[in-house]
Structures are given as C-alpha cells and as structure tokens.
Amino acid sequence: MKLPGQDAIARQADEHLVTHKVKLPRKLVEHPFRQVAKRLSVALVVLVVTAFVVYVDHDGYTDNSDGSVDLLDSFYYATVTLSTTGYGDITPVSDSARLTNIFVITPLRVLFLIILVGTTLEALTERTREEWRLNRWRSALRDHTVVVGFGTKGRSAIQTVCATGLRKDQVVVVDPSGKAIEAATAHGYAGVIGDATRSDVLNRAEVYRAKQIIIATQRDDTAVLVTLTARQLNRGAKIVVAVREEENAPLLKQSGADAVITSASAAGRLLGLSVLSPAAGMVMEDLISQGSGLDLIERPVIKAEVGRNPREMDDLVVSVLRGHRVLGYDDPAVGGLELTDRLITIVRATPATHVAPDARPLPRD
C-alpha cells in the first residue's frame, strides 16, 4: 500500500530541507538585543561622566595643539583614555588632575572595558555553557519518552503520562516547527527541531535509548515513515501511534507499532455514545481525562490478592494481563489471580494515584 504524499516526504528527507537542533528548557531571560542595548547605554554614561569630570578640571590639562582643553577636547580625551588608546596629546599636568585620573578615570576605564569586553566574553561563555549543558543532558538521558508531534494529540499524550508520575526532564519532543518546540520548552520539555522521518533527527532525541515513543503526527503517511525509522533505531521501545484513518492501522502494526489509536473513529464512537447515552459518554470522557474523577490504571497483583477472583477485589477490575494475553474480568480462564498478573482497574483519582503504574504504592500485606 502506498500512501499519498509518501514520495514528497521522502524527497524532503533526501534534500535535507529541514534544519534540526536540540533545545533544552531554560528560564526566561532578557532578549539579547536588549541586553546589548543596556550595556551600550551604561558605557555611554561612563563616557559622558568621564568627559564631564575632565571638563570640570580642564585647567589641569594641557593640549599639545593649542594648550587649552574645551568640551570637545574633554570628550576626545575621555574616548581615547577609556579605550586605552592614549595618544598623549592631551595630558593631566596639575596634581588635582592626576589624582582625578588615578582615583576616578582609571576605575571608569576598567568599568568601560568590563562592559564592552564582558559582552563578548559572556556570549562565548553562554555558548560553552549551553554545549556543556547539552552534553550533560545527553549522558544522563535514559529510558525516556520521545513524543513526535506537539499538536493537540501530542500535548494531551504528554499531559497524561506526566500525570502518572513521569518527570518533565524525561520527555523529549520532536517537531519540525520551531514555534512548537518553543512551546514545548516553555512547558519544561526538551525539544528537537526537525523532520522525525530522518534518523539523524531521532538520534538527536536519543531515541535509541528511549523506553517509549509516542507518534502523533498530522499525517498518516508521515506516521508510517516515523514508525519505520524509530523501530529501526530502537527494537525494544514501546511505540504507540495515532492515525486518522482506521484502514492505515494494519500498516502501522506491520511497520513496528505496538499500539495504534485511530483518533477519528475513536472520537466518532464517543460522539455516538454521547448521543445514545449522555451519561455513558460523560463516564467515558471522565476515564480518558487523566488525574480527575475516575482513572483507568494498570498495577501489579500483590501477595494478599493471589488466588482471589477479580470480582472479589476491592478495586474495580476491568481486565487481567497475564503474560501477553489480556483477559476480561469475567473470563473463566482467569480463575484465581497469580502474582505475575497485572490488573487494569478503575480507581478514583487521588494524589496517591498520580504515579507511574510500575511505581504505584501498594497496600501492605
């Protein structure tokens, strides 16, 4: 099956049309142009103050050209002195002028140099600091979650996994839009700008060390290419993909996706359910809204529950995960619960349930 637009996307990947880079979340800082403007303003103030100090004591200075120092000469002397040029054509001759140079002009000269040279040094230091921060981030990133696409679906997926205890520094967003990545970093997530169908872009997101990959692109053909690339780079990660058309779901499964969510049909079924039974629609909407009302979670079986029937549990058990099989709560094959089973239950959302399923605190035996 050949999806529409697949050739165009492949050509874009081959032609390297999209630049990519990693952006880490950072605190809001002042715009660089505003910082430079402020420093230049301070430098100009220092220059004016120096010229004013020289002009007040202009009788203590001599000019080799005409012997006197006026206002223009004061600004000229301040400029060449602060910049450490020092032509020597205007010099302090009186004791007061020399003392002023020692205790006033020299500190102003140092301040002037700090302001101008410091701006360049800070730019170089900032670049070095950013590179060090990026290298440290890469070395520490393990078992993280990569989210391809920061649209409505991608944002909702991130909010859901973070509501269950995933830290923001364990989420990396990949999107070709610079504005989308800026929004992601503003929320505290690391971001990679680029086309996720390219392996080098996914490598910048450290996808080969990711634990799970969520693909929420705008187009189904893009989702197929991203899934193929991601599965090639990481054989063990869990890949979940959202598609618009249900007919493309089998293709995603063949491409390496562990789970495929058909957004259009799922929304349609929820709409139909809400028409037939508004109350049932409200319950379903509550279940898919993580962190409020009722939550659908997965948790392990504890020792005290071994041998019991799912219907005898305190929690409302929906399904039992045994090995690679998902069994209904009323399936005769379930029998008594085993210690290696996992339960999919409906619970009331509380702060205690807002943790990852594997790390959910369990009651003591």
mmCIF file of C-alpha atoms in Angstrom:
data_model
loop_
_atom_site.group_PDB
_atom_site.id
_atom_site.type_symbol
_atom_site.label_atom_id
_atom_site.label_comp_id
_atom_site.label_asym_id
_atom_site.label_seq_id
_atom_site.Cartn_x
_atom_site.Cartn_y
_atom_site.Cartn_z
ATOM 1 C CA MET A 1 0.000 0.000 0.000
ATOM 2 C CA LYS A 2 1.379 3.388 -0.976
ATOM 3 C CA LEU A 3 0.088 6.337 0.983
ATOM 4 C CA PRO A 4 -0.477 9.747 -0.660
ATOM 5 C CA GLY A 5 2.389 12.184 -0.186
ATOM 6 C CA GLN A 6 4.921 9.468 0.736
ATOM 7 C CA ASP A 7 7.205 10.328 -2.186
ATOM 8 C CA ALA A 8 7.139 14.022 -1.303
ATOM 9 C CA ILE A 9 8.157 13.331 2.275
ATOM 10 C CA ALA A 10 10.964 11.031 1.139
ATOM 11 C CA ARG A 11 12.249 13.741 -1.199
ATOM 12 C CA GLN A 12 12.216 16.279 1.618
ATOM 13 C CA ALA A 13 14.239 13.897 3.786
ATOM 14 C CA ASP A 14 16.772 13.345 0.991
ATOM 15 C CA GLU A 15 17.179 17.028 0.217
ATOM 16 C CA HIS A 16 17.867 17.931 3.858
ATOM 17 C CA LEU A 17 15.357 20.774 3.725
ATOM 18 C CA VAL A 18 14.774 20.910 7.478
ATOM 19 C CA THR A 19 17.471 22.054 9.876
ATOM 20 C CA HIS A 20 17.426 20.477 13.298
ATOM 21 C CA LYS A 21 18.839 21.213 16.692
ATOM 22 C CA VAL A 22 18.194 20.348 20.314
ATOM 23 C CA LYS A 23 16.607 22.945 22.576
ATOM 24 C CA LEU A 24 16.550 22.377 26.311
ATOM 25 C CA PRO A 25 14.054 24.075 28.613
ATOM 26 C CA ARG A 26 15.502 27.157 30.238
ATOM 27 C CA LYS A 27 14.467 30.047 32.417
ATOM 28 C CA LEU A 28 13.119 33.124 30.701
ATOM 29 C CA VAL A 29 15.931 35.569 30.036
ATOM 30 C CA GLU A 30 16.030 39.055 28.604
ATOM 31 C CA HIS A 31 16.312 39.414 24.841
ATOM 32 C CA PRO A 32 19.980 39.583 23.720
ATOM 33 C CA PHE A 33 19.466 42.850 21.806
ATOM 34 C CA ARG A 34 18.003 44.433 24.915
ATOM 35 C CA GLN A 35 20.957 43.233 26.982
ATOM 36 C CA VAL A 36 23.444 44.701 24.493
ATOM 37 C CA ALA A 37 21.486 47.975 24.320
ATOM 38 C CA LYS A 38 21.580 48.269 28.105
ATOM 39 C CA ARG A 39 25.329 47.678 28.207
ATOM 40 C CA LEU A 40 25.982 50.223 25.467
ATOM 41 C CA SER A 41 23.842 52.726 27.333
ATOM 42 C CA VAL A 42 25.872 52.193 30.515
ATOM 43 C CA ALA A 43 29.111 52.524 28.508
ATOM 44 C CA LEU A 44 27.848 55.807 27.026
ATOM 45 C CA VAL A 45 27.000 57.077 30.510
ATOM 46 C CA VAL A 46 30.506 56.193 31.681
ATOM 47 C CA LEU A 47 31.945 58.082 28.694
ATOM 48 C CA VAL A 48 29.852 61.185 29.431
ATOM 49 C CA VAL A 49 30.723 61.114 33.140
ATOM 50 C CA THR A 50 34.428 60.848 32.310
ATOM 51 C CA ALA A 51 34.239 63.744 29.864
ATOM 52 C CA PHE A 52 32.357 65.819 32.446
ATOM 53 C CA VAL A 53 34.990 65.088 35.126
ATOM 54 C CA VAL A 54 37.777 66.169 32.747
ATOM 55 C CA TYR A 55 35.932 69.310 31.674
ATOM 56 C CA VAL A 56 35.303 70.412 35.276
ATOM 57 C CA ASP A 57 39.069 70.353 35.868
ATOM 58 C CA HIS A 58 40.069 71.365 32.310
ATOM 59 C CA ASP A 59 42.599 73.912 33.666
ATOM 60 C CA GLY A 60 44.648 70.977 34.983
ATOM 61 C CA TYR A 61 45.069 69.529 31.483
ATOM 62 C CA THR A 62 47.136 70.705 28.556
ATOM 63 C CA ASP A 63 46.623 70.159 24.849
ATOM 64 C CA ASN A 64 49.760 69.939 22.703
ATOM 65 C CA SER A 65 47.958 71.683 19.816
ATOM 66 C CA ASP A 66 46.631 74.867 21.489
ATOM 67 C CA GLY A 67 47.356 74.429 25.190
ATOM 68 C CA SER A 68 43.705 74.635 26.330
ATOM 69 C CA VAL A 69 41.056 71.918 26.791
ATOM 70 C CA ASP A 70 37.437 72.670 25.877
ATOM 71 C CA LEU A 71 34.311 70.432 25.995
ATOM 72 C CA LEU A 72 35.120 68.698 22.703
ATOM 73 C CA ASP A 73 38.657 68.028 23.907
ATOM 74 C CA SER A 74 37.207 66.564 27.114
ATOM 75 C CA PHE A 75 35.106 64.065 25.155
ATOM 76 C CA TYR A 76 38.082 63.269 22.935
ATOM 77 C CA TYR A 77 40.317 62.665 25.948
ATOM 78 C CA ALA A 78 37.621 60.507 27.616
ATOM 79 C CA THR A 79 37.225 58.407 24.465
ATOM 80 C CA VAL A 80 40.911 57.667 23.885
ATOM 81 C CA THR A 81 41.524 57.133 27.599
ATOM 82 C CA LEU A 82 38.654 54.711 28.231
ATOM 83 C CA SER A 83 39.546 52.729 25.124
ATOM 84 C CA THR A 84 43.189 52.584 26.382
ATOM 85 C CA THR A 85 44.396 54.165 23.128
ATOM 86 C CA GLY A 86 46.158 57.083 24.884
ATOM 87 C CA TYR A 87 47.702 59.266 22.154
ATOM 88 C CA GLY A 88 49.286 61.533 24.778
ATOM 89 C CA ASP A 89 48.272 64.754 23.001
ATOM 90 C CA ILE A 90 46.113 65.768 25.997
ATOM 91 C CA THR A 91 47.690 65.084 29.390
ATOM 92 C CA PRO A 92 46.975 65.954 33.043
ATOM 93 C CA VAL A 93 49.595 68.372 34.358
ATOM 94 C CA SER A 94 48.211 69.577 37.685
ATOM 95 C CA ASP A 95 48.215 67.482 40.854
ATOM 96 C CA SER A 96 44.418 67.547 41.115
ATOM 97 C CA ALA A 97 44.026 66.330 37.513
ATOM 98 C CA ARG A 98 46.489 63.496 38.097
ATOM 99 C CA LEU A 99 44.753 62.460 41.327
ATOM 100 C CA THR A 100 41.440 62.516 39.460
ATOM 101 C CA ASN A 101 42.942 60.211 36.817
ATOM 102 C CA ILE A 102 44.158 57.817 39.479
ATOM 103 C CA PHE A 103 41.008 57.574 41.591
ATOM 104 C CA VAL A 104 38.227 58.398 39.085
ATOM 105 C CA ILE A 105 39.294 57.994 35.451
ATOM 106 C CA THR A 106 41.106 54.673 35.946
ATOM 107 C CA PRO A 107 38.132 52.944 37.678
ATOM 108 C CA LEU A 108 35.862 54.319 34.945
ATOM 109 C CA ARG A 109 38.231 52.911 32.325
ATOM 110 C CA VAL A 110 38.085 49.480 33.939
ATOM 111 C CA LEU A 111 34.290 49.652 34.124
ATOM 112 C CA PHE A 112 34.110 50.666 30.468
ATOM 113 C CA LEU A 113 36.236 47.704 29.405
ATOM 114 C CA ILE A 114 34.243 45.291 31.553
ATOM 115 C CA ILE A 115 31.012 46.444 29.934
ATOM 116 C CA LEU A 116 32.195 46.151 26.325
ATOM 117 C CA VAL A 117 34.587 43.208 26.537
ATOM 118 C CA GLY A 118 32.310 41.432 29.015
ATOM 119 C CA THR A 119 29.520 41.332 26.448
ATOM 120 C CA THR A 120 31.693 39.339 24.038
ATOM 121 C CA LEU A 121 33.031 37.087 26.770
ATOM 122 C CA GLU A 122 29.541 36.395 28.054
ATOM 123 C CA ALA A 123 28.389 35.379 24.560
ATOM 124 C CA LEU A 124 31.276 32.917 24.298
ATOM 125 C CA THR A 125 30.698 31.666 27.833
ATOM 126 C CA GLU A 126 26.982 31.203 27.161
ATOM 127 C CA ARG A 127 27.728 29.088 24.112
ATOM 128 C CA THR A 128 30.187 26.951 26.085
ATOM 129 C CA ARG A 129 27.716 26.615 28.950
ATOM 130 C CA GLU A 130 24.963 25.555 26.553
ATOM 131 C CA GLU A 131 27.210 22.921 24.961
ATOM 132 C CA TRP A 132 28.180 21.572 28.392
ATOM 133 C CA ARG A 133 24.533 21.520 29.468
ATOM 134 C CA LEU A 134 23.557 19.684 26.286
ATOM 135 C CA ASN A 135 26.301 17.060 26.722
ATOM 136 C CA ARG A 136 25.328 16.503 30.347
ATOM 137 C CA TRP A 137 21.672 16.118 29.316
ATOM 138 C CA ARG A 138 22.566 13.521 26.683
ATOM 139 C CA SER A 139 24.742 11.495 29.044
ATOM 140 C CA ALA A 140 22.024 11.395 31.722
ATOM 141 C CA LEU A 141 19.082 10.625 29.418
ATOM 142 C CA ARG A 142 17.923 7.011 29.805
ATOM 143 C CA ASP A 143 14.555 5.240 29.441
ATOM 144 C CA HIS A 144 12.872 8.486 28.460
ATOM 145 C CA THR A 145 9.769 9.165 26.383
ATOM 146 C CA VAL A 146 10.034 10.606 22.872
ATOM 147 C CA VAL A 147 6.937 12.379 21.566
ATOM 148 C CA VAL A 148 6.841 13.093 17.832
ATOM 149 C CA GLY A 149 4.455 15.956 17.155
ATOM 150 C CA PHE A 150 3.476 18.653 19.639
ATOM 151 C CA GLY A 151 -0.025 19.252 18.340
ATOM 152 C CA THR A 152 -3.256 18.627 20.240
ATOM 153 C CA LYS A 153 -2.726 14.858 20.369
ATOM 154 C CA GLY A 154 0.922 15.105 21.347
ATOM 155 C CA ARG A 155 0.270 17.628 24.127
ATOM 156 C CA SER A 156 -2.584 15.544 25.520
ATOM 157 C CA ALA A 157 -0.426 12.409 25.485
ATOM 158 C CA ILE A 158 2.357 14.198 27.374
ATOM 159 C CA GLN A 159 -0.070 15.574 29.953
ATOM 160 C CA THR A 160 -1.442 12.071 30.525
ATOM 161 C CA VAL A 161 1.930 10.358 31.028
ATOM 162 C CA CYS A 162 3.201 13.212 33.202
ATOM 163 C CA ALA A 163 0.044 12.982 35.337
ATOM 164 C CA THR A 164 1.046 9.407 36.175
ATOM 165 C CA GLY A 165 4.424 10.470 37.538
ATOM 166 C CA LEU A 166 6.726 10.859 34.514
ATOM 167 C CA ARG A 167 9.127 13.763 35.084
ATOM 168 C CA LYS A 168 9.263 16.547 32.519
ATOM 169 C CA ASP A 169 13.004 16.091 32.077
ATOM 170 C CA GLN A 170 12.250 12.552 30.844
ATOM 171 C CA VAL A 171 10.231 13.839 27.867
ATOM 172 C CA VAL A 172 11.760 14.829 24.520
ATOM 173 C CA VAL A 173 9.551 16.437 21.879
ATOM 174 C CA VAL A 174 10.363 16.222 18.160
ATOM 175 C CA ASP A 175 8.600 18.578 15.769
ATOM 176 C CA PRO A 176 9.544 20.350 12.514
ATOM 177 C CA SER A 177 8.005 23.605 13.743
ATOM 178 C CA GLY A 178 10.233 25.943 15.693
ATOM 179 C CA LYS A 179 7.204 27.523 17.369
ATOM 180 C CA ALA A 180 6.002 24.123 18.553
ATOM 181 C CA ILE A 181 9.408 23.373 20.089
ATOM 182 C CA GLU A 182 9.456 26.788 21.760
ATOM 183 C CA ALA A 183 6.081 25.977 23.291
ATOM 184 C CA ALA A 184 7.387 22.584 24.426
ATOM 185 C CA THR A 185 10.497 24.040 26.074
ATOM 186 C CA ALA A 186 8.331 26.696 27.728
ATOM 187 C CA HIS A 187 6.440 23.817 29.397
ATOM 188 C CA GLY A 188 9.714 22.300 30.622
ATOM 189 C CA TYR A 189 10.301 19.618 27.956
ATOM 190 C CA ALA A 190 13.427 19.202 25.849
ATOM 191 C CA GLY A 191 12.807 19.668 22.143
ATOM 192 C CA VAL A 192 14.387 18.738 18.820
ATOM 193 C CA ILE A 193 13.532 20.762 15.737
ATOM 194 C CA GLY A 194 13.468 18.607 12.619
ATOM 195 C CA ASP A 195 11.753 16.028 10.465
ATOM 196 C CA ALA A 196 11.268 12.862 12.542
ATOM 197 C CA THR A 197 11.334 10.682 9.411
ATOM 198 C CA ARG A 198 15.109 11.273 9.381
ATOM 199 C CA SER A 199 17.214 9.006 11.562
ATOM 200 C CA ASP A 200 19.702 11.754 12.474
ATOM 201 C CA VAL A 201 16.871 13.856 13.922
ATOM 202 C CA LEU A 202 15.632 10.951 16.049
ATOM 203 C CA ASN A 203 19.201 10.244 17.117
ATOM 204 C CA ARG A 204 19.419 13.781 18.476
ATOM 205 C CA ALA A 205 16.416 12.898 20.631
ATOM 206 C CA GLU A 206 18.376 9.846 21.848
ATOM 207 C CA VAL A 207 15.573 7.624 20.542
ATOM 208 C CA TYR A 208 17.806 4.538 20.597
ATOM 209 C CA ARG A 209 17.814 4.776 24.425
ATOM 210 C CA ALA A 210 14.117 5.638 24.797
ATOM 211 C CA LYS A 211 11.719 3.426 26.705
ATOM 212 C CA GLN A 212 8.601 4.520 24.849
ATOM 213 C CA ILE A 213 7.835 6.510 21.723
ATOM 214 C CA ILE A 214 4.576 8.350 21.071
ATOM 215 C CA ILE A 215 3.941 9.305 17.453
ATOM 216 C CA ALA A 216 1.234 11.923 16.979
ATOM 217 C CA THR A 217 1.895 13.441 13.564
ATOM 218 C CA GLN A 218 -0.628 15.307 11.447
ATOM 219 C CA ARG A 219 -0.499 12.856 8.525
ATOM 220 C CA ASP A 220 -0.811 9.075 8.439
ATOM 221 C CA ASP A 221 1.920 8.647 5.810
ATOM 222 C CA THR A 222 4.321 10.619 7.987
ATOM 223 C CA ALA A 223 3.397 8.402 10.941
ATOM 224 C CA VAL A 224 4.303 5.296 8.899
ATOM 225 C CA LEU A 225 7.739 6.642 7.968
ATOM 226 C CA VAL A 226 8.454 7.795 11.531
ATOM 227 C CA THR A 227 7.417 4.399 12.914
ATOM 228 C CA LEU A 228 9.688 2.556 10.480
ATOM 229 C CA THR A 229 12.635 4.814 11.339
ATOM 230 C CA ALA A 230 12.039 4.645 15.092
ATOM 231 C CA ARG A 231 11.682 0.864 15.099
ATOM 232 C CA GLN A 232 14.885 0.502 13.111
ATOM 233 C CA LEU A 233 16.772 2.615 15.674
ATOM 234 C CA ASN A 234 15.201 1.044 18.760
ATOM 235 C CA ARG A 235 13.989 -2.562 18.658
ATOM 236 C CA GLY A 236 12.852 -2.696 22.262
ATOM 237 C CA ALA A 237 10.946 0.545 22.782
ATOM 238 C CA LYS A 238 7.180 0.579 23.059
ATOM 239 C CA ILE A 239 5.797 2.554 20.109
ATOM 240 C CA VAL A 240 2.283 3.973 20.203
ATOM 241 C CA VAL A 241 0.950 5.743 17.116
ATOM 242 C CA ALA A 242 -2.118 7.877 16.438
ATOM 243 C CA VAL A 243 -3.634 7.762 12.930
ATOM 244 C CA ARG A 244 -6.642 9.405 11.367
ATOM 245 C CA GLU A 245 -7.870 6.597 9.120
ATOM 246 C CA GLU A 246 -8.623 3.140 10.530
ATOM 247 C CA GLU A 247 -7.558 1.432 7.287
ATOM 248 C CA ASN A 248 -3.966 2.546 7.927
ATOM 249 C CA ALA A 249 -3.786 0.845 11.339
ATOM 250 C CA PRO A 250 -2.630 -2.568 9.972
ATOM 251 C CA LEU A 251 0.143 -0.854 8.022
ATOM 252 C CA LEU A 252 1.353 0.825 11.222
ATOM 253 C CA LYS A 253 1.352 -2.526 13.004
ATOM 254 C CA GLN A 254 3.468 -4.018 10.206
ATOM 255 C CA SER A 255 5.806 -1.030 10.451
ATOM 256 C CA GLY A 256 6.590 -1.821 14.075
ATOM 257 C CA ALA A 257 3.950 -0.052 16.159
ATOM 258 C CA ASP A 258 2.909 -1.840 19.361
ATOM 259 C CA ALA A 259 -0.402 0.009 19.566
ATOM 260 C CA VAL A 260 -2.326 2.125 17.064
ATOM 261 C CA ILE A 261 -5.000 4.583 18.130
ATOM 262 C CA THR A 262 -7.447 5.663 15.452
ATOM 263 C CA SER A 263 -8.313 9.177 16.522
ATOM 264 C CA ALA A 264 -11.113 9.801 14.048
ATOM 265 C CA SER A 265 -13.034 6.582 14.732
ATOM 266 C CA ALA A 266 -12.476 6.861 18.493
ATOM 267 C CA ALA A 267 -13.874 10.380 18.512
ATOM 268 C CA GLY A 268 -16.765 9.208 16.348
ATOM 269 C CA ARG A 269 -17.624 6.364 18.713
ATOM 270 C CA LEU A 270 -17.517 8.724 21.680
ATOM 271 C CA LEU A 271 -19.840 11.106 19.839
ATOM 272 C CA GLY A 272 -22.252 8.285 19.041
ATOM 273 C CA LEU A 273 -22.159 7.016 22.624
ATOM 274 C CA SER A 274 -22.850 10.525 23.927
ATOM 275 C CA VAL A 275 -25.915 10.743 21.660
ATOM 276 C CA LEU A 276 -27.288 7.350 22.690
ATOM 277 C CA SER A 277 -26.436 7.747 26.374
ATOM 278 C CA PRO A 278 -25.144 11.154 27.540
ATOM 279 C CA ALA A 279 -24.343 9.697 30.984
ATOM 280 C CA ALA A 280 -22.243 6.905 29.466
ATOM 281 C CA GLY A 281 -20.474 9.472 27.303
ATOM 282 C CA MET A 282 -19.672 11.510 30.406
ATOM 283 C CA VAL A 283 -18.198 8.451 32.127
ATOM 284 C CA MET A 284 -16.025 7.638 29.115
ATOM 285 C CA GLU A 285 -14.833 11.228 28.915
ATOM 286 C CA ASP A 286 -14.031 11.089 32.624
ATOM 287 C CA LEU A 287 -11.988 7.902 32.157
ATOM 288 C CA ILE A 288 -9.850 9.365 29.392
ATOM 289 C CA SER A 289 -9.236 12.566 31.384
ATOM 290 C CA GLN A 290 -6.219 11.632 33.493
ATOM 291 C CA GLY A 291 -5.950 12.967 37.029
ATOM 292 C CA SER A 292 -9.586 13.827 37.724
ATOM 293 C CA GLY A 293 -12.689 11.817 38.556
ATOM 294 C CA LEU A 294 -12.174 8.181 37.576
ATOM 295 C CA ASP A 295 -8.847 6.909 36.236
ATOM 296 C CA LEU A 296 -8.006 3.738 34.348
ATOM 297 C CA ILE A 297 -4.674 2.402 35.646
ATOM 298 C CA GLU A 298 -2.513 -0.710 35.411
ATOM 299 C CA ARG A 299 -0.933 -2.162 38.531
ATOM 300 C CA PRO A 300 0.672 -5.436 39.696
ATOM 301 C CA VAL A 301 -1.027 -8.057 41.844
ATOM 302 C CA ILE A 302 0.141 -8.095 45.475
ATOM 303 C CA LYS A 303 0.589 -11.208 47.609
ATOM 304 C CA ALA A 304 -2.658 -10.689 49.519
ATOM 305 C CA GLU A 305 -4.610 -10.808 46.255
ATOM 306 C CA VAL A 306 -3.100 -14.040 44.888
ATOM 307 C CA GLY A 307 -5.773 -16.714 44.375
ATOM 308 C CA ARG A 308 -8.671 -14.305 44.590
ATOM 309 C CA ASN A 309 -11.220 -13.822 41.813
ATOM 310 C CA PRO A 310 -11.155 -10.400 40.037
ATOM 311 C CA ARG A 311 -14.776 -9.857 41.133
ATOM 312 C CA GLU A 312 -13.701 -10.158 44.786
ATOM 313 C CA MET A 313 -11.198 -7.329 44.571
ATOM 314 C CA ASP A 314 -11.633 -4.010 46.359
ATOM 315 C CA ASP A 315 -10.709 -2.191 43.141
ATOM 316 C CA LEU A 316 -12.998 -2.368 40.138
ATOM 317 C CA VAL A 317 -11.053 -4.759 37.888
ATOM 318 C CA VAL A 318 -11.697 -4.401 34.164
ATOM 319 C CA SER A 319 -9.116 -6.810 32.738
ATOM 320 C CA VAL A 320 -6.270 -9.075 33.795
ATOM 321 C CA LEU A 321 -2.962 -9.002 31.933
ATOM 322 C CA ARG A 322 -1.435 -12.478 32.054
ATOM 323 C CA GLY A 323 1.714 -12.885 30.011
ATOM 324 C CA HIS A 324 0.882 -11.443 26.606
ATOM 325 C CA ARG A 325 -2.874 -12.035 26.952
ATOM 326 C CA VAL A 326 -5.462 -9.515 28.094
ATOM 327 C CA LEU A 327 -8.348 -11.372 29.766
ATOM 328 C CA GLY A 328 -11.685 -9.889 30.778
ATOM 329 C CA TYR A 329 -12.613 -9.813 34.454
ATOM 330 C CA ASP A 330 -15.307 -12.475 33.788
ATOM 331 C CA ASP A 331 -13.152 -14.719 31.584
ATOM 332 C CA PRO A 332 -13.192 -18.276 33.008
ATOM 333 C CA ALA A 333 -9.531 -18.614 32.031
ATOM 334 C CA VAL A 334 -8.584 -16.113 34.712
ATOM 335 C CA GLY A 335 -9.524 -18.303 37.664
ATOM 336 C CA GLY A 336 -7.531 -17.118 40.655
ATOM 337 C CA LEU A 337 -5.104 -14.218 40.334
ATOM 338 C CA GLU A 338 -1.409 -15.018 40.048
ATOM 339 C CA LEU A 339 1.498 -12.992 41.436
ATOM 340 C CA THR A 340 2.841 -12.336 37.932
ATOM 341 C CA ASP A 341 -0.518 -10.933 36.739
ATOM 342 C CA ARG A 342 -1.193 -7.254 36.257
ATOM 343 C CA LEU A 343 -4.593 -5.666 36.768
ATOM 344 C CA ILE A 344 -6.286 -2.948 34.777
ATOM 345 C CA THR A 345 -8.589 -1.241 37.237
ATOM 346 C CA ILE A 346 -10.821 1.802 37.573
ATOM 347 C CA VAL A 347 -9.980 3.908 40.619
ATOM 348 C CA ARG A 348 -10.948 7.281 41.995
ATOM 349 C CA ALA A 349 -8.255 9.828 41.068
ATOM 350 C CA THR A 350 -6.327 10.979 44.135
ATOM 351 C CA PRO A 351 -2.816 12.406 44.624
ATOM 352 C CA ALA A 352 -1.697 8.865 45.559
ATOM 353 C CA THR A 353 -2.679 7.539 42.124
ATOM 354 C CA HIS A 354 -0.727 10.188 40.226
ATOM 355 C CA VAL A 355 2.339 7.994 39.887
ATOM 356 C CA ALA A 356 3.603 5.662 37.220
ATOM 357 C CA PRO A 357 1.802 2.305 37.245
ATOM 358 C CA ASP A 358 5.023 0.385 37.919
ATOM 359 C CA ALA A 359 5.802 2.571 40.911
ATOM 360 C CA ARG A 360 2.315 2.873 42.329
ATOM 361 C CA PRO A 361 2.373 2.383 46.129
ATOM 362 C CA LEU A 362 0.537 -0.800 47.057
ATOM 363 C CA PRO A 363 -1.119 -1.653 50.366
ATOM 364 C CA ARG A 364 0.926 -3.809 52.698
ATOM 365 C CA ASP A 365 0.084 -7.466 53.132
#
